[in-house]
CSV table of C-alpha atoms in Angstrom, one decimal:
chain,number,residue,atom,x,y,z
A,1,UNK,CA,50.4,41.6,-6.5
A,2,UNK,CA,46.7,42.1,-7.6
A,3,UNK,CA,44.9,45.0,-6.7
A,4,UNK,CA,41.6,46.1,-7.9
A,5,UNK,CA,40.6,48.8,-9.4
A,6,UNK,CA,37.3,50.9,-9.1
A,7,UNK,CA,36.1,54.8,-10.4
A,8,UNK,CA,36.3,57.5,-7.8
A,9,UNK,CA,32.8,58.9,-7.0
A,10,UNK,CA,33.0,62.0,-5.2
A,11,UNK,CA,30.2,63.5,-3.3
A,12,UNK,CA,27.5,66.4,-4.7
A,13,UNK,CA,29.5,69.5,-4.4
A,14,UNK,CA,26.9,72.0,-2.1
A,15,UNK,CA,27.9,75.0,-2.1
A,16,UNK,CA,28.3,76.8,1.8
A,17,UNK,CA,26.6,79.9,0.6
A,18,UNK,CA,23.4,79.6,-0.9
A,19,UNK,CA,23.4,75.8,0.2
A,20,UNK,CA,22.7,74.3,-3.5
A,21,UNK,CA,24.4,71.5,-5.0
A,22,UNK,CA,26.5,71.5,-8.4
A,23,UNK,CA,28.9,74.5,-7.2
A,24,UNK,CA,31.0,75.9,-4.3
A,25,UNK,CA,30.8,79.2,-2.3
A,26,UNK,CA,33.5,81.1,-4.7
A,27,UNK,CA,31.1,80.7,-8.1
A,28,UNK,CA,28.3,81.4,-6.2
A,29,UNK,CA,25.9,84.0,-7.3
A,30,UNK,CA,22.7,83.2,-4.9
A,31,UNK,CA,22.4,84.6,-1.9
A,32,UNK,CA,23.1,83.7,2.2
A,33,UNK,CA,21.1,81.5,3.1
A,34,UNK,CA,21.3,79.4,6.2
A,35,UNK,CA,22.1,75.6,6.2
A,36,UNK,CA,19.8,75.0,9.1
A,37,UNK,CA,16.8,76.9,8.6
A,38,UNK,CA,16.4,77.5,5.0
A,39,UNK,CA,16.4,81.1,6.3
A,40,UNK,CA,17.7,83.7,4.0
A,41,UNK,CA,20.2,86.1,5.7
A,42,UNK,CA,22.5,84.6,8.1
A,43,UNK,CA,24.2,81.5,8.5
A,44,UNK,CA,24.1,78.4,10.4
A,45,UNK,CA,27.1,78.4,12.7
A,46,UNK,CA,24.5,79.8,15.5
A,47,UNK,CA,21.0,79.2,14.2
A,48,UNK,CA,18.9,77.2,16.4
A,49,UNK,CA,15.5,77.4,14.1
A,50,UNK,CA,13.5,74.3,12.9
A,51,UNK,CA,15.3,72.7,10.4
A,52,UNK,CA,14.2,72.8,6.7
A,53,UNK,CA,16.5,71.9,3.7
A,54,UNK,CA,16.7,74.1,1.3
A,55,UNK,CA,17.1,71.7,-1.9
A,56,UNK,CA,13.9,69.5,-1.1
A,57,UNK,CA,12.2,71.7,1.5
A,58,UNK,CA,12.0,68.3,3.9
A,59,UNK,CA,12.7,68.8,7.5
A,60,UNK,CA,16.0,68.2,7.9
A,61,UNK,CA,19.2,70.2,7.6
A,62,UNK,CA,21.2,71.1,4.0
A,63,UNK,CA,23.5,69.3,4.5
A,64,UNK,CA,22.0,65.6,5.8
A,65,UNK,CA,22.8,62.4,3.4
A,66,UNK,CA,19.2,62.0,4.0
A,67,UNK,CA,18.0,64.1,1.5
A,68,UNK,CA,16.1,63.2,-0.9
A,69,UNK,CA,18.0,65.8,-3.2
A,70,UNK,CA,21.3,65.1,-2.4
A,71,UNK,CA,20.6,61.3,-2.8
A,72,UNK,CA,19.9,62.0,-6.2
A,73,UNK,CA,22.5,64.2,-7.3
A,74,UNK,CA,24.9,61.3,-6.1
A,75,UNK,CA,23.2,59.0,-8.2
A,76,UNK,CA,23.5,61.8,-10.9
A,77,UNK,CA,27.6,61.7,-10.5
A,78,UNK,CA,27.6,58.1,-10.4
A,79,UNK,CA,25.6,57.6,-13.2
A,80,UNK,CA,27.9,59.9,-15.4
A,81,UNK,CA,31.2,58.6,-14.2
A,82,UNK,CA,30.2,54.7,-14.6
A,83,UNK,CA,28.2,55.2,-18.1
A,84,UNK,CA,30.9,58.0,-19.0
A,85,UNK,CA,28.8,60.4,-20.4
A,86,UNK,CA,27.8,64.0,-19.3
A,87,UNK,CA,26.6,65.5,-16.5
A,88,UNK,CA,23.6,66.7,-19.0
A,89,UNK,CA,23.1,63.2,-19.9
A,90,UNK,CA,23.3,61.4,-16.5
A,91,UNK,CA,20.7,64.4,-15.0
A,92,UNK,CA,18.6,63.6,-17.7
A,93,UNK,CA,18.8,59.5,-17.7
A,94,UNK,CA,18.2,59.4,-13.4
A,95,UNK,CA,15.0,62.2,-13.6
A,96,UNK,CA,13.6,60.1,-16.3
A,97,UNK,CA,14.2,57.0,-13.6
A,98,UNK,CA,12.9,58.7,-11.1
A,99,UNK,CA,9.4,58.7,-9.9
A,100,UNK,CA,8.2,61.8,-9.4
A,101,UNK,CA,6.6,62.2,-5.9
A,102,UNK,CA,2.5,61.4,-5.4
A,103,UNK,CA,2.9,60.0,-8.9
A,104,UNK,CA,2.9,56.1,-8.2
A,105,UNK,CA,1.1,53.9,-10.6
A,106,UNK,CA,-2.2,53.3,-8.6
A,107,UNK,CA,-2.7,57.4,-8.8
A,108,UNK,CA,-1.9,57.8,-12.8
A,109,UNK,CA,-4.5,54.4,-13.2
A,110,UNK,CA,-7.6,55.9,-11.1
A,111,UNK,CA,-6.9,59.2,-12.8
A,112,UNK,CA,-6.9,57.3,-16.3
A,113,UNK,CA,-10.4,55.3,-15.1
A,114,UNK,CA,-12.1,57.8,-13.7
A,115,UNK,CA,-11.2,60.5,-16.7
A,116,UNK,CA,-11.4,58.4,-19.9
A,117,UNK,CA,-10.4,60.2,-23.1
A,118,UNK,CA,-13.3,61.0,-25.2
A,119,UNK,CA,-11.6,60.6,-28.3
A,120,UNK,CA,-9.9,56.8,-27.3
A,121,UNK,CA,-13.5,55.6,-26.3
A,122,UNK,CA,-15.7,56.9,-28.7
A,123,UNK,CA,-17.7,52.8,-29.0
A,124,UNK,CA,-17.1,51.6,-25.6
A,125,UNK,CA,-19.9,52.7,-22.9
A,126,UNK,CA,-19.5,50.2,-20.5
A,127,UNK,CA,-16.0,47.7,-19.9
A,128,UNK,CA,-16.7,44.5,-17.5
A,129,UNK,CA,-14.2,42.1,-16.8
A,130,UNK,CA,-16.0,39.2,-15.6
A,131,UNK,CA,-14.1,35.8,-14.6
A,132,UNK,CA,-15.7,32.6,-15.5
A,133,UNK,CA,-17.7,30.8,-12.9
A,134,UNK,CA,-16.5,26.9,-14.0
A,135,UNK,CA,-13.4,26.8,-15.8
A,136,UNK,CA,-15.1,23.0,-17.1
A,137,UNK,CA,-17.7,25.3,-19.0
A,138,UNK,CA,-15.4,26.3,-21.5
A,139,UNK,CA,-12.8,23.8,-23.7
A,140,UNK,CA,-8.9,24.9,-23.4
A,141,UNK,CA,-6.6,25.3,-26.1
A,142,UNK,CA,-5.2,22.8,-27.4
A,143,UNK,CA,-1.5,22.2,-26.2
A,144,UNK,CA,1.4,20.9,-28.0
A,145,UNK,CA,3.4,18.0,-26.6
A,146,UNK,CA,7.4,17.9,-25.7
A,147,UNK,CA,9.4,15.4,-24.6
A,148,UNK,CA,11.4,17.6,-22.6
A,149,UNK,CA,8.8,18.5,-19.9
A,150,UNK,CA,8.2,22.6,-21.1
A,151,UNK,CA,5.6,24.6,-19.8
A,152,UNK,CA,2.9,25.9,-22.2
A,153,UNK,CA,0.7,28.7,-21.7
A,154,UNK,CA,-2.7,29.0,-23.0
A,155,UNK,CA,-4.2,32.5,-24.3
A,156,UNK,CA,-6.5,32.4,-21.3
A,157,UNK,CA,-3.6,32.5,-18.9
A,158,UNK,CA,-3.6,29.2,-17.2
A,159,UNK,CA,-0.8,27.2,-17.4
A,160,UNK,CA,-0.2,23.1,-17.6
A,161,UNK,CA,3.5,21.6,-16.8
A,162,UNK,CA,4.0,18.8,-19.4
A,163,UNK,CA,4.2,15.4,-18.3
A,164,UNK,CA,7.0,13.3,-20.0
């Protein structure tokens, strides 16, 4: 008989009191809060509010597998229990992965253009990238032959497939 075999990973632990993940309602030293509502004060058995989460402040309830949160602190546990380290180290290792939100590359590069450090420009006023009009104008590389049909690559970036 052959069975396979794979790691249990359990589910963020949220605790039913102050609705945050990581421990339960016995440990808990926050306060009520609501799992609805995000409210403070009561709790969500008859709350019929707008929902609001209170890990990620989106607007759903705590408890949704939606969350933005609560996808990450899965990916938290799985990352400790496949790489077996700790939970320290897993936290750390998936924030570091994680892009943080508004932050996409486009944003950091138009923030890097438009304020250039002073110190890492001190020579350069002006930086044009022009592309040439002909490529005929200028002579390539030269390119070293193979009989087995490689592709070279030239420092200007164009590329020629080798003919046998």
């Amino acid at each position: 008989m052959r069975l396979s075999v794979r790691p249990y990973i359990p589910n963020p632990l949220r605790c039913f009191k102050c609705q945050r993940f990581g421990h339960s309602k016995t440990s808990c030293r926050g306060t009520l809060t609501c799992a609805r509502c995000a409210e403070v004060g009561h709790e969500s058995n008859d709350c019929t509010r707008t929902e609001k989460c209170v890990n990620c402040k989106g607007e759903h309830t705590s408890f949704s597998r939606n969350c933005f949160a609560w996808k990450q602190e899965k990916e938290i546990i799985t990352t400790k229990i496949k790489k077996r380290i700790s939970y320290q180290e897993a936290r750390k290792l998936v924030k570091s992965q994680t892009p943080t939100p508004g932050n996409s590359y486009v944003s950091v590069a138009k923030r890097s253009i438009s304020a250039p450090s002073a110190d890492s420009n001190k020579d350069i006023s002006t930086v044009s990238i022009s592309k040439p009009s002909d490529a005929t104008t200028r002579a390539p590389p030269p390119i070293t032959n193979s009989p087995q049909g490689h592709i070279f690559f030239r420092c200007d970036g164009i590329h020629d497939a080798e003919v046998p």
